[in-house]
Amino acid sequence: EVQLVESGGGLVQPGRSLKLSCLASGFTFSNYGMNWIRQAPGKGLEWVASISSSSSYIYYADTVKGRFTISRDNAKNTLYLQMTSLRSEDTALYYCALNYGSSFDYWGQGVMVTVSS
Amino acid sequence: DVVLTQSPATLSVTPGERISLSCRASESVDTYLHWYQQKPNESPRLLIKYASQSISGIPSRFSGSGSGTDFTLSINGVELEDLSIYYCQQGNSLPTFGAGTKLELK
């Protein structure tokens, strides 16, 4: 059974940093692309970043480019999102998701990030 | 960025009826269009991939159609458990999602 478990969220002041983790199990992590997708309270889904299986290809949404860094450690079956220069508009539930091709086939339960002073 | 427009924003339904939800892309996405269901306080779940491909474990009353810029998610015989928000997502370029269609009880 595929499991994706996010952690690392919390309350952070504007301008500060936070690092999210997503621990994967139930599949061969190193074979699949991974993604971060977020959902602001009461709002829709917004893709944030993607990383290919070997980290060769990395993409970001314009809203986070230059501030967020996606990475992975295939030996630890873990996906990361380093978030810097956080803004109030980054407040959201952050999901990690596995992609098969261009669809997001499995999602974690999400981790909340709140940016507020 | 490809903009996905979903309609209607809200749909009031009666159990048992057949319904269709629309997703229109601002440019062709071929069949790189996927549908998700999100129930309250749950993570999204993939329903249909590549416009019309069914997903293991998803009830057969859900089906998808379309290509290019116009896509439809159909539910043949809505059940109470289907009251959720439905999102489309394109994967022909950097991923984008539609704003969602909320199914509510009439």
XYZ file of C-alpha atoms in Angstrom, chain A residues 14-117:
104
model
C 6.777 36.133 7.515
C 10.246 36.110 6.010
C 11.338 33.011 7.891
C 12.048 29.509 6.598
C 10.556 26.067 7.046
C 11.387 22.623 5.661
C 8.733 20.030 4.916
C 9.364 16.299 4.608
C 7.361 13.494 3.037
C 8.227 9.924 3.991
C 7.190 7.400 1.340
C 6.525 3.705 1.681
C 4.792 0.883 -0.150
C 6.473 1.468 -3.510
C 9.931 1.871 -5.029
C 10.430 5.552 -4.273
C 13.441 5.973 -6.552
C 11.371 5.024 -9.613
C 8.799 7.807 -9.460
C 8.464 11.525 -9.822
C 7.206 13.397 -6.787
C 5.426 16.650 -6.242
C 4.269 19.249 -3.740
C 0.759 20.634 -4.146
C -0.865 23.092 -1.779
C -4.345 24.224 -0.821
C -4.980 27.514 0.942
C -7.801 27.422 3.502
C -11.126 27.186 1.705
C -9.475 27.418 -1.705
C -8.574 25.121 -4.595
C -5.474 23.138 -5.436
C -2.220 24.753 -6.573
C 0.735 22.786 -7.902
C 3.966 23.970 -6.264
C 6.908 21.887 -7.475
C 7.920 18.629 -9.142
C 11.064 16.518 -9.103
C 11.871 13.554 -11.326
C 12.918 10.172 -9.991
C 16.657 10.884 -10.154
C 16.355 14.630 -9.460
C 17.405 15.384 -13.024
C 14.330 17.472 -13.733
C 12.916 20.020 -11.316
C 10.098 22.486 -11.931
C 8.464 25.204 -9.862
C 5.357 27.314 -9.992
C 6.123 30.979 -10.642
C 4.627 31.855 -7.252
C 7.414 30.023 -5.401
C 10.326 30.070 -7.834
C 13.461 31.414 -6.197
C 12.049 30.909 -2.690
C 11.253 27.184 -2.486
C 13.535 24.235 -3.219
C 12.307 20.708 -3.833
C 14.702 17.814 -3.249
C 14.677 14.121 -2.485
C 16.804 11.476 -0.809
C 16.106 8.165 -2.493
C 18.115 6.270 0.134
C 15.764 7.589 2.801
C 12.571 7.409 0.720
C 11.968 11.043 1.556
C 10.870 14.113 -0.372
C 11.607 17.619 0.893
C 10.436 21.168 0.377
C 12.670 23.904 1.696
C 10.661 27.097 1.953
C 12.344 30.463 2.476
C 11.157 34.074 2.547
C 7.712 32.855 3.511
C 4.730 35.113 2.909
C 1.220 35.129 4.283
C -0.020 33.871 0.914
C 2.025 30.698 1.411
C -0.351 29.693 4.198
C -1.819 26.400 3.055
C -2.125 22.670 3.527
C 0.837 21.156 1.686
C 0.407 17.742 0.087
C 3.073 15.530 -1.353
C 1.917 13.446 -4.284
C 3.320 10.701 -6.491
C 2.914 11.047 -10.221
C 2.576 8.320 -12.825
C 3.063 10.270 -16.010
C 1.211 13.558 -15.669
C -1.420 12.561 -13.112
C -1.084 12.683 -9.345
C -2.017 9.158 -8.433
C -1.377 9.105 -4.697
C -1.536 11.909 -2.135
C -0.455 12.279 1.454
C -2.740 13.572 4.164
C -1.157 17.013 4.043
C 0.728 19.215 6.501
C -0.393 22.713 7.495
C 1.876 25.714 7.112
C 0.704 28.987 8.621
C 2.658 32.165 7.938
C 1.715 34.865 10.399
C 3.277 37.305 12.814
